[in-house]
mmCIF file of C-alpha atoms in Angstrom:
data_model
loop_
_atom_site.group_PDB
_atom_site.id
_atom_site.type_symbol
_atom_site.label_atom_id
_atom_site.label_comp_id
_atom_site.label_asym_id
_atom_site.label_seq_id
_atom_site.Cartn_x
_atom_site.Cartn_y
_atom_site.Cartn_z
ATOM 1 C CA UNK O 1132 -8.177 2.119 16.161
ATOM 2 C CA UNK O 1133 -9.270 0.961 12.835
ATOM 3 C CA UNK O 1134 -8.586 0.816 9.217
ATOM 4 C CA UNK O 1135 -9.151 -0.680 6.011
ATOM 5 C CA UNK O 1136 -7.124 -1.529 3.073
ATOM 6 C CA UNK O 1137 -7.292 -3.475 -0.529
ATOM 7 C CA UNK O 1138 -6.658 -6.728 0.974
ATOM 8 C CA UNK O 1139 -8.168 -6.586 4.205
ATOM 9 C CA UNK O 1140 -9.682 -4.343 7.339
ATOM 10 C CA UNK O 1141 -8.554 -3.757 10.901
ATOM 11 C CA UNK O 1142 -9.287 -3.033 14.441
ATOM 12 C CA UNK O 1143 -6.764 -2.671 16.794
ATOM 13 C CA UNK O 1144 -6.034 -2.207 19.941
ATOM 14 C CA UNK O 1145 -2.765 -0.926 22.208
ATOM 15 C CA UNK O 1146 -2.885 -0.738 26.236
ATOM 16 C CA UNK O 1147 -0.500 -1.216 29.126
ATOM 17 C CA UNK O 1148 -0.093 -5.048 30.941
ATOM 18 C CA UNK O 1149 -1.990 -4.169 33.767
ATOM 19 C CA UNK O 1150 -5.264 -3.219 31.793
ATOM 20 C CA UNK O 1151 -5.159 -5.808 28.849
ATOM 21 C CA UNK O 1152 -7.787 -7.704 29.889
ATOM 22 C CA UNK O 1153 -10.412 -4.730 30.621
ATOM 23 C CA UNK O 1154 -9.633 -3.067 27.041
ATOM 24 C CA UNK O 1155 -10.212 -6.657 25.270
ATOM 25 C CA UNK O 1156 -13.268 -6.958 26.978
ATOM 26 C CA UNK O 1157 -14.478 -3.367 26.030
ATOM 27 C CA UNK O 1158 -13.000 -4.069 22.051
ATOM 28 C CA UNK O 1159 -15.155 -7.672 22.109
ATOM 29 C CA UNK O 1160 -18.133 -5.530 22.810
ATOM 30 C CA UNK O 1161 -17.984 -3.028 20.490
ATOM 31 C CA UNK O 1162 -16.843 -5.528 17.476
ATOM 32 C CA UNK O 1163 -19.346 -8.093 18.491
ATOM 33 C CA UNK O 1164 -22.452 -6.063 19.732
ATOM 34 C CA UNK O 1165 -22.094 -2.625 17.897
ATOM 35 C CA UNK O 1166 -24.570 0.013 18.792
ATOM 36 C CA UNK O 1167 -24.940 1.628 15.086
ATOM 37 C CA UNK O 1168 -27.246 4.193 17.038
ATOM 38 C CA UNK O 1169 -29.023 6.708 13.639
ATOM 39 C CA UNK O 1170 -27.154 9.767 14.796
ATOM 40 C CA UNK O 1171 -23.902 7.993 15.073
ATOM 41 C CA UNK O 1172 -24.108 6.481 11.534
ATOM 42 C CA UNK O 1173 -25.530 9.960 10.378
ATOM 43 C CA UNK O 1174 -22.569 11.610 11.642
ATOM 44 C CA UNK O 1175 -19.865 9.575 10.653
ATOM 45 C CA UNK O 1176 -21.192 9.454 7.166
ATOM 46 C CA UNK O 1177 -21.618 13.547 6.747
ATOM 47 C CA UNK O 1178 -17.772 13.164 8.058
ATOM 48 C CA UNK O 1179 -16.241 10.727 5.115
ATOM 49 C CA UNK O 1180 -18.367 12.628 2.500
ATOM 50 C CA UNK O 1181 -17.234 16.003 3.318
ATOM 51 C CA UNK O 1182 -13.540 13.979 3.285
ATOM 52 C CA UNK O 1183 -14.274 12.722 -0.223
ATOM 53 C CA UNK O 1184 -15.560 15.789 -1.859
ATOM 54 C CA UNK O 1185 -12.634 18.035 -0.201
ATOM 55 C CA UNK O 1186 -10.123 15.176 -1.723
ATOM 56 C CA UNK O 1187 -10.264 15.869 -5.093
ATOM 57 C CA UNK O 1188 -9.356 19.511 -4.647
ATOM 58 C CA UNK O 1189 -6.020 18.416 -3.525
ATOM 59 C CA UNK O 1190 -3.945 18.189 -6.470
ATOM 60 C CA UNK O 1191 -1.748 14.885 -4.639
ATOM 61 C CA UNK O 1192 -5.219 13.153 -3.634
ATOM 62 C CA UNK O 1193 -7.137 13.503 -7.183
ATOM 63 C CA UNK O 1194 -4.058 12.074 -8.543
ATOM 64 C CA UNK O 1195 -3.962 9.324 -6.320
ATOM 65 C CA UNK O 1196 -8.160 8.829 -7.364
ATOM 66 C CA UNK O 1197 -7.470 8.894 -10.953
ATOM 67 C CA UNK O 1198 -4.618 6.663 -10.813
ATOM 68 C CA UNK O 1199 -6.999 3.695 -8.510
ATOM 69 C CA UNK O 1200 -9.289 4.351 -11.592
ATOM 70 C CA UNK O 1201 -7.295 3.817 -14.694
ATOM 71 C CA UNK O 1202 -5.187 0.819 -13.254
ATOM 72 C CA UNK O 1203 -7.653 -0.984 -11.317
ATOM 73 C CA UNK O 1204 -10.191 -1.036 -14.338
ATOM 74 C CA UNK O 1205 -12.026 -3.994 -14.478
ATOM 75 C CA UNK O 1206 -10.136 -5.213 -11.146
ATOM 76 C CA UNK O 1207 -11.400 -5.966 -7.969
ATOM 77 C CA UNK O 1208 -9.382 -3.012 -6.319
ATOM 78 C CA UNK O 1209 -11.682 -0.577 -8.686
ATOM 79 C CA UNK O 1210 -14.000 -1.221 -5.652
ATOM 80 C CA UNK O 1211 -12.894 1.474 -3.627
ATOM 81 C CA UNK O 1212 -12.577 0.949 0.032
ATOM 82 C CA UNK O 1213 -12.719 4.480 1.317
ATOM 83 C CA UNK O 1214 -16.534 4.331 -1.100
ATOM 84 C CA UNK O 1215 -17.812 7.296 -2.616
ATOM 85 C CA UNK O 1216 -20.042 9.819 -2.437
ATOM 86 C CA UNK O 1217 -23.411 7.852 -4.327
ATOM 87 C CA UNK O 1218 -22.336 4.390 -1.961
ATOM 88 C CA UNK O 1219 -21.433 6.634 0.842
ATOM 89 C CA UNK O 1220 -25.106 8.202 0.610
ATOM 90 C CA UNK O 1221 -26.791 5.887 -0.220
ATOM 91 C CA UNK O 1222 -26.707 2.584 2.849
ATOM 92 C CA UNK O 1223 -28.860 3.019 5.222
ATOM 93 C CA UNK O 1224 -28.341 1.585 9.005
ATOM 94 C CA UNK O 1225 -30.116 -1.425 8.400
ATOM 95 C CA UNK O 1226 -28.376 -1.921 5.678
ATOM 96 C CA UNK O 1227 -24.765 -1.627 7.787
ATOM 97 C CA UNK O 1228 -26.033 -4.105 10.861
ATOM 98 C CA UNK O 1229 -26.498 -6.679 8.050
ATOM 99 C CA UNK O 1230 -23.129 -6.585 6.651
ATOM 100 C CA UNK O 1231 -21.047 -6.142 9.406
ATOM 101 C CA UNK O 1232 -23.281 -9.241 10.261
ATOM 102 C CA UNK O 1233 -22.169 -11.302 7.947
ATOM 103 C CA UNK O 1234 -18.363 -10.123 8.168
ATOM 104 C CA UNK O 1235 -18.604 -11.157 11.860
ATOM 105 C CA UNK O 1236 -17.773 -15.149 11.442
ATOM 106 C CA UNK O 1237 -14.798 -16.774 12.752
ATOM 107 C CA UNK O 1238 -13.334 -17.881 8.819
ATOM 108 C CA UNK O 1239 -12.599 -14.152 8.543
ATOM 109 C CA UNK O 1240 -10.997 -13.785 11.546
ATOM 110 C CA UNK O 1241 -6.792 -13.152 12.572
ATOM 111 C CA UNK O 1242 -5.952 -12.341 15.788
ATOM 112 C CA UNK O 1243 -2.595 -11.007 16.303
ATOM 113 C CA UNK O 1244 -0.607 -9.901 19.328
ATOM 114 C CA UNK O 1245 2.192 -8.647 20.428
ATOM 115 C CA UNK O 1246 3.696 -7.990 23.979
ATOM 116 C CA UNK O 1247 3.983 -9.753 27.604
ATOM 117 C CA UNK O 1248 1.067 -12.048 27.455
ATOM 118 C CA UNK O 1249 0.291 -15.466 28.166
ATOM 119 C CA UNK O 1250 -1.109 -17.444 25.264
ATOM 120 C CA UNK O 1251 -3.362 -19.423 26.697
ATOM 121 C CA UNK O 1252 -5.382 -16.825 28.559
ATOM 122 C CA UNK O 1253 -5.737 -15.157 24.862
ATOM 123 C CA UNK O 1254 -6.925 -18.490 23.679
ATOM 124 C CA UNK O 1255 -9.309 -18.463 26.312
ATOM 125 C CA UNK O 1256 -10.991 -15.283 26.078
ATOM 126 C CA UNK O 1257 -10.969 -15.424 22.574
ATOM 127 C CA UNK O 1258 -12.623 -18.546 22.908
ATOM 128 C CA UNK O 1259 -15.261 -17.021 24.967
ATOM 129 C CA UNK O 1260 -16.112 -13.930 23.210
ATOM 130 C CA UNK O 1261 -15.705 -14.210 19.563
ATOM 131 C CA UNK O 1262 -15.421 -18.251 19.542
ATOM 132 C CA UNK O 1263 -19.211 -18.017 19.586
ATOM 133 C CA UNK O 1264 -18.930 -16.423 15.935
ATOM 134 C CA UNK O 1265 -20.602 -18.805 13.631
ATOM 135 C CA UNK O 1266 -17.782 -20.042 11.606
ATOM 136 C CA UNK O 1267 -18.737 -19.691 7.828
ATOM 137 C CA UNK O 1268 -17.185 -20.744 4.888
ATOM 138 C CA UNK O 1269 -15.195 -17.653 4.440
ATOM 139 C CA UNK O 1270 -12.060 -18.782 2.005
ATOM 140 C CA UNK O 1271 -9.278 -16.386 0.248
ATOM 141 C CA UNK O 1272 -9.303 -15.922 -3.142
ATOM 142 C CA UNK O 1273 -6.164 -14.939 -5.214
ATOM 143 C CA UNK O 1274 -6.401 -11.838 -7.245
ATOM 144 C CA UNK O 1275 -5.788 -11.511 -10.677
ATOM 145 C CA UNK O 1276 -3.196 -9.729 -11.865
ATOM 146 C CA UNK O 1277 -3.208 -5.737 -12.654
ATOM 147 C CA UNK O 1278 -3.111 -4.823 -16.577
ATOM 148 C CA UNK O 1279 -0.017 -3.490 -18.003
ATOM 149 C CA UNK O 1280 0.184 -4.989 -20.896
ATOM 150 C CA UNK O 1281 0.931 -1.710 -22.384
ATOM 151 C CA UNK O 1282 1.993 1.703 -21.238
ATOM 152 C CA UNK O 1283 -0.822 4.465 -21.034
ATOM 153 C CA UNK O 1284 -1.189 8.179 -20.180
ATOM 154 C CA UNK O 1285 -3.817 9.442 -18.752
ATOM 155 C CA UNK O 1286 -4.360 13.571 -18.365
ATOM 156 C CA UNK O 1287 -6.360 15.987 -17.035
ATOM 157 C CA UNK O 1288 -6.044 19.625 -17.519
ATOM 158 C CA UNK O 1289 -5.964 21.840 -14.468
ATOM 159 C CA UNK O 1290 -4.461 25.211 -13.940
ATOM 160 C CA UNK O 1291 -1.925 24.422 -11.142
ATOM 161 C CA UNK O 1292 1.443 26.288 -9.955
ATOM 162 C CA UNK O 1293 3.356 22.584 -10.926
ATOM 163 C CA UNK O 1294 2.227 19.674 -12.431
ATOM 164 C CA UNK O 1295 1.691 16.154 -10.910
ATOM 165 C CA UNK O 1296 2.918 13.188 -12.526
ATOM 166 C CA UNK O 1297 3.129 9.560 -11.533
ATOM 167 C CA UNK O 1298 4.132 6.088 -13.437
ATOM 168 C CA UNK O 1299 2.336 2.790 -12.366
ATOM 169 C CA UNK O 1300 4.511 -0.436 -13.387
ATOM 170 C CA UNK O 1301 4.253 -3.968 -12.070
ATOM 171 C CA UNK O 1302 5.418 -5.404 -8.760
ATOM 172 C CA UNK O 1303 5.523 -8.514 -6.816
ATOM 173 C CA UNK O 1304 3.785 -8.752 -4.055
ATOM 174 C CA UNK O 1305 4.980 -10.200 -0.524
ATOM 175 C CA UNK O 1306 4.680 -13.955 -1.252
ATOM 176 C CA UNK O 1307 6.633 -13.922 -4.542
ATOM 177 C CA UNK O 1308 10.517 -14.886 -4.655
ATOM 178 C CA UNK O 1309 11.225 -11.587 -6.588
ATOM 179 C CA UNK O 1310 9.748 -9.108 -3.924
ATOM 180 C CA UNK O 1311 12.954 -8.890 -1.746
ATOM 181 C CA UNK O 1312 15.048 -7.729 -5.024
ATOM 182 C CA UNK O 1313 12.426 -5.586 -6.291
ATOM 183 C CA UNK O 1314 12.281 -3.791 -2.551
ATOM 184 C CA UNK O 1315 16.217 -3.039 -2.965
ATOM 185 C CA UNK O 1316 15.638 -1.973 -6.645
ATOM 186 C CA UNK O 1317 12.956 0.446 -5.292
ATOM 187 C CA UNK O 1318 15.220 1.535 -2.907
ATOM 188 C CA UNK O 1319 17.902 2.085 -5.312
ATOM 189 C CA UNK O 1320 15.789 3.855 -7.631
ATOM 190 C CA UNK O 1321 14.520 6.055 -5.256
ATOM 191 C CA UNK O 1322 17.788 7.245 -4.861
ATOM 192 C CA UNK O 1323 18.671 7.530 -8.572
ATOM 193 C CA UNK O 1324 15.565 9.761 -8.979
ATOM 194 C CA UNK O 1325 16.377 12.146 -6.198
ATOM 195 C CA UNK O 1326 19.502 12.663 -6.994
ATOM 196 C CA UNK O 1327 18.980 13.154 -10.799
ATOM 197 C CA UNK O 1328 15.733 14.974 -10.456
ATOM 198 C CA UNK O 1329 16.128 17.131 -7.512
ATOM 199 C CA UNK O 1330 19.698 17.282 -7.320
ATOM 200 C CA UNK O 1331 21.337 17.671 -10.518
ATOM 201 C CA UNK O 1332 18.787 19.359 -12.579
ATOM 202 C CA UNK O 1333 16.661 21.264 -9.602
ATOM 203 C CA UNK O 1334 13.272 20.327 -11.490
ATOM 204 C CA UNK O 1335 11.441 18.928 -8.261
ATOM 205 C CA UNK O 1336 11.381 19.500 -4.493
ATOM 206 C CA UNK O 1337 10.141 15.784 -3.683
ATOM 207 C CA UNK O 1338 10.662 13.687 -7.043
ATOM 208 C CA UNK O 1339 9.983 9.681 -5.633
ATOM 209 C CA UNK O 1340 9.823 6.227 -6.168
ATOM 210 C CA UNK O 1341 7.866 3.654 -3.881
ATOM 211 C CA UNK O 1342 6.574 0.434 -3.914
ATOM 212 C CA UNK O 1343 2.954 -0.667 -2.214
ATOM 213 C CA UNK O 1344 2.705 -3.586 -0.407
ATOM 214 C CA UNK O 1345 -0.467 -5.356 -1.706
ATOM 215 C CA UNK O 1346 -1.732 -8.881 -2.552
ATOM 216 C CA UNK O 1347 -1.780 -7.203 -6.435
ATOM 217 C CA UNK O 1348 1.269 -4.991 -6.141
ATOM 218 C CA UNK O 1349 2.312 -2.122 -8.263
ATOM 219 C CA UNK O 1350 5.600 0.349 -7.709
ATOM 220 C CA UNK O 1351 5.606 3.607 -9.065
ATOM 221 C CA UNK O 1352 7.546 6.959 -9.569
ATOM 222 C CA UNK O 1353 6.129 10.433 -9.625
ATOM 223 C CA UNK O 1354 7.139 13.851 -9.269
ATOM 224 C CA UNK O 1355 5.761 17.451 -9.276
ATOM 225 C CA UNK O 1356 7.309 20.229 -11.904
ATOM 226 C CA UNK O 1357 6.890 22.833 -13.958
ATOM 227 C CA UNK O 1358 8.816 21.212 -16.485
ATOM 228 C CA UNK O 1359 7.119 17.263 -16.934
ATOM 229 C CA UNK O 1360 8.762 16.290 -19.930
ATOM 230 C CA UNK O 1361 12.228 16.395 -18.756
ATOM 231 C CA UNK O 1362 11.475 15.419 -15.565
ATOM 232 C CA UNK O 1363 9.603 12.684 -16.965
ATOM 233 C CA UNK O 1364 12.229 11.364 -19.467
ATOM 234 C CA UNK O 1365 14.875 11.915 -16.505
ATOM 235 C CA UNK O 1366 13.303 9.293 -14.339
ATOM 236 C CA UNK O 1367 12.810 6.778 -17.164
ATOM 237 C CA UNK O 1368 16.834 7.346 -17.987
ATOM 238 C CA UNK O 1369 17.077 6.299 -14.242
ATOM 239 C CA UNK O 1370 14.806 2.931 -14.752
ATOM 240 C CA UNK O 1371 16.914 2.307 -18.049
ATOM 241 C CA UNK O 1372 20.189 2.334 -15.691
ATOM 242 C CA UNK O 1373 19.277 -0.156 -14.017
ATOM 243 C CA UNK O 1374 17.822 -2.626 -16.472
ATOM 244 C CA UNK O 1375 20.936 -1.895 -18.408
ATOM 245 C CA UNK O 1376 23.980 -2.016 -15.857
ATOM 246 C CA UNK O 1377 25.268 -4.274 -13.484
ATOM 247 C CA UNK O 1378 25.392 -2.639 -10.272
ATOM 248 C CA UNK O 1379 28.738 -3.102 -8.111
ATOM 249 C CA UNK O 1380 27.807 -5.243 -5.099
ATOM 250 C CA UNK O 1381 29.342 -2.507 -2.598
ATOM 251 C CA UNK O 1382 26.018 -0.241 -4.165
ATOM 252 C CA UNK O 1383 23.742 -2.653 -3.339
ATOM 253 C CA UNK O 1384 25.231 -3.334 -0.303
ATOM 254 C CA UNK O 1385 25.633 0.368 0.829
ATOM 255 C CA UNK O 1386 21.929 1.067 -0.060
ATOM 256 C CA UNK O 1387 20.381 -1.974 1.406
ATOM 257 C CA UNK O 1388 21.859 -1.342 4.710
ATOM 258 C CA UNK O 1389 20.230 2.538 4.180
ATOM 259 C CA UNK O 1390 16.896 0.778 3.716
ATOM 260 C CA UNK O 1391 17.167 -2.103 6.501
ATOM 261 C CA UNK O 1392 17.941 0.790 9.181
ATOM 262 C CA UNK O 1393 14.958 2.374 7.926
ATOM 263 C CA UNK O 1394 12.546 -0.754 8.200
ATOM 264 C CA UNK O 1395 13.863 -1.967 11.672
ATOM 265 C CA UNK O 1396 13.054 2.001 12.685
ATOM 266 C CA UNK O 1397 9.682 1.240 11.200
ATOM 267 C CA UNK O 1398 9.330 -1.888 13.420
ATOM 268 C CA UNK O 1399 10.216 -0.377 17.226
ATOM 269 C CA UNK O 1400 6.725 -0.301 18.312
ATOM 270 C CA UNK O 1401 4.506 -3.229 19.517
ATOM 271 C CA UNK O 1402 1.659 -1.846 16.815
ATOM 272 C CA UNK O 1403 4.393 -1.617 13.823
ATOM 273 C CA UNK O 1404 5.275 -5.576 14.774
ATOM 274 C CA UNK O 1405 1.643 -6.542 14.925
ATOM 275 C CA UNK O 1406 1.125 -5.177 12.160
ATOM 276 C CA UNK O 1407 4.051 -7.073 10.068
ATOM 277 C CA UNK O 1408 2.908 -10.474 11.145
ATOM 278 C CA UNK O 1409 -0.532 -9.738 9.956
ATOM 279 C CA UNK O 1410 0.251 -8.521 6.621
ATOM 280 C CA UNK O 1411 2.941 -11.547 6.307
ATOM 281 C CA UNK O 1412 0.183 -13.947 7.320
ATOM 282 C CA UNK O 1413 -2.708 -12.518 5.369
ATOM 283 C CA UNK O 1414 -0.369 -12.200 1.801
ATOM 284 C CA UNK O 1415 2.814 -13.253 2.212
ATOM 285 C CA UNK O 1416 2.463 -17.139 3.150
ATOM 286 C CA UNK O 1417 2.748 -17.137 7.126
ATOM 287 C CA UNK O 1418 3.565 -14.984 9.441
ATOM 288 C CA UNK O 1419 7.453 -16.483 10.184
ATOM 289 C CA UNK O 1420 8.253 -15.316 6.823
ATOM 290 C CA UNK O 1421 8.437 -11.975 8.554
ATOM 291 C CA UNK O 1422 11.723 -13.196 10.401
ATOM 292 C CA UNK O 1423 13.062 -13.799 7.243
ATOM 293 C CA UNK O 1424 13.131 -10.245 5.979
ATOM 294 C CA UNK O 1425 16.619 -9.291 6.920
ATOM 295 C CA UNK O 1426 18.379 -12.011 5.456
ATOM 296 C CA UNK O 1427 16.228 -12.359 1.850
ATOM 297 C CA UNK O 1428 17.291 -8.709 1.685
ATOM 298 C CA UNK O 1429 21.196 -9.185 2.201
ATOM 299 C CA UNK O 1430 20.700 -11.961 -0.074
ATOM 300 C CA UNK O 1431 20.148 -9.716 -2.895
ATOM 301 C CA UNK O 1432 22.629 -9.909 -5.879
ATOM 302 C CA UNK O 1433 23.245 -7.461 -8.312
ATOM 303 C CA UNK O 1434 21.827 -9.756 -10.606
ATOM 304 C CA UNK O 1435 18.674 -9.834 -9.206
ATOM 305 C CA UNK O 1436 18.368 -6.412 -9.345
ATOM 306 C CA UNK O 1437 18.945 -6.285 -13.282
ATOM 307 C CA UNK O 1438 16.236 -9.280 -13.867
ATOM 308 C CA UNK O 1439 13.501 -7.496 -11.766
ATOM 309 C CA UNK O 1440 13.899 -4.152 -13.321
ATOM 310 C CA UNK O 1441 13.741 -5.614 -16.873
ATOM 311 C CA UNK O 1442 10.541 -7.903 -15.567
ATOM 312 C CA UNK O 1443 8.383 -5.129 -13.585
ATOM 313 C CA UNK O 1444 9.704 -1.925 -14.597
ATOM 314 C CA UNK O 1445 8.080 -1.715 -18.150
ATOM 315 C CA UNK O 1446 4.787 -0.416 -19.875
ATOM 316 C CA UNK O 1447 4.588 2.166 -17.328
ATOM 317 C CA UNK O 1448 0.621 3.764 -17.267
ATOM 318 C CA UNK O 1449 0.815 7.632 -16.593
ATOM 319 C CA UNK O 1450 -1.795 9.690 -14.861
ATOM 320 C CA UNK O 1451 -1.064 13.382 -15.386
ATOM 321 C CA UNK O 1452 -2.914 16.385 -13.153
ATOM 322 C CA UNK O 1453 -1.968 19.995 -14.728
ATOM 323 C CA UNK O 1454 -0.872 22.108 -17.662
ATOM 324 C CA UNK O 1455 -1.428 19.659 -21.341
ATOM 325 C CA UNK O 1456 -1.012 22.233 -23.747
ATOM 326 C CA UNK O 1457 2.998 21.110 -24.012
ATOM 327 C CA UNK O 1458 2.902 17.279 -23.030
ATOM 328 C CA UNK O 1459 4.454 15.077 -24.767
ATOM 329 C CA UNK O 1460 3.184 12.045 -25.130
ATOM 330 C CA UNK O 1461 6.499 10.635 -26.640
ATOM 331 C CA UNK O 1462 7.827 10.961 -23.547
ATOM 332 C CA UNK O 1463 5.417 9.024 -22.165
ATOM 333 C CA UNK O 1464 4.675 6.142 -24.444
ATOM 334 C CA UNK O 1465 8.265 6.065 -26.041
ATOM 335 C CA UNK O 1466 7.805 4.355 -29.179
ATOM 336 C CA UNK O 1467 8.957 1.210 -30.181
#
């Protein structure tokens, strides 16, 4: 498989024991002596630009696009992985060789595996095959830090059966001290919202919070409804709980447990693990850090909880996808 994401790209692999060391072999070929044949390219191109113009016809995925373009102005995430249709169009083969050239040198390179395998043969045939990289002088840089310095709202008017709204705000990403106690918050918000949202005032099938998970991290909550403003101002009362109030420690506790379960669900498969250790070693400062997960997270205080609402949870920038004729922007961009 493959992928790509803000912070870095992948290509993976999964296979039994028996034929690990046939599907490496076949993987070192195709990452190290790609064919990039015209029809191929031709194809795959026609393919992501059909995806791209389809995308913003989707309510969800246009507001996903116009949210990447209002907070990652002027940030090195505006550069937008999946391209678009002009960059998309526009490389030619040549073009592609060339790069994927110069990506292919051993500075930008992490291997990670997981299953029954003996270290030292990986060494070996890693050694062999993309050892003879040239190494480069490939070195990370940090990213600066997303904008919100001050809440926004951003709208576009589209006759729709609901209306899609979502709320950027700060968040730490996985190397900071605060990340474990903003994951619980998140957690604890998420439940706040649904209950509020969906439950007591039936404005939304699927109201949400979530948190991402990159170098330069963001959390947000959204929500579709026919009725934004109240939904809206419902989820902010919801933030305002917890940057007000002192949770009791059997919440946290009861909640954290809820999201641990789901985590160590998300971590059953040999691909899920892999995965963890790369992000932890890419962005969050080593790869044993991912041990530590469990017990950062039971370390979490009400306290905490409190502090990193008040510190990330503020200046929240909108991006709005549906009926503007009664918005308001009050709401939004409460006034000081």
């Amino acid at each position: 498989n493959s992928g790509v994401t803000n912070d870095f790209s992948v290509v993976s692999l999964a296979t039994t024991r028996p034929e690990f060391e046939r599907v490496f072999d076949i993987l070192a070929g195709v990452m190290l002596n790609p064919a990039f044949e015209e029809d191929d390219v031709k194809r795959n191109k026609e393919l992501i630009l059909t995806g791209l113009r389809e995308s913003g016809a989707v309510p969800e995925s246009a507001l996903e696009a116009m949210q990447d373009r209002v907070i990652y102005s002027g940030h090195p995430y505006a550069n937008d992985v999946n391209g678009t249709p002009a960059t998309i169009a526009s490389f030619t083969r040549a073009e592609l060789q060339a790069y994927h050239k110069r990506m292919m040198e051993t500075s930008r390179l992490l291997f990670v595996f997981v299953g029954d395998l003996d270290a030292e043969v990986l060494k070996r045939k890693i050694a062999a095959t993309f050892g003879k990289l040239p190494p480069g002088n490939y070195k990370d840089a940090a990213y600066p830090s997303i904008d919100f310095s001050k809440g926004t709202l951003d709208t576009t008017q589209r006759s729709l059966p609901t209306n899609y709204v979502k709320g950027v705000f700060a968040a730490p990403s996985l190397d900071s001290p605060d990340y474990y106690a903003m994951r619980v918050a998140m957690s604890i918000l998420q439940t706040l919202v649904y209950q509020e949202v969906r439950g007591r005032l039936q404005l939304s099938y699927a109201p949400d919070a979530d948190m991402a998970s990159f170098a330069a991290n963001t959390g947000n909550i959204s929500v579709s409804t026919t009725d934004p403003n109240t939904a809206t101002a419902a989820m902010l009362n919801q933030i305002r709980f917890l940057q007000e109030r002192t949770l009791n420690p059997g919440v946290i506790d009861e909640i954290a447990s809820f999201f641990l379960t789901r985590h160590y669900m998300g971590q059953e498969t040999s691909v899920a693990q892999a995965g963890e250790l790369a992000k932890y070693e890419l962005i969050g400062n080593g790869w044993r850090n991912s041990f530590e997960f469990l017990n950062r997270v039971r370390a979490v205080k009400p306290e905490d909880i409190r502090a990193v609402s008040n510190k990330y949870m503020r200046n929240l920038r909108f991006v709005y996808i549906g009926d503007t004729s009664n918005l308001n922007r009050s709401v939004f961009i409460p006034q000081s």
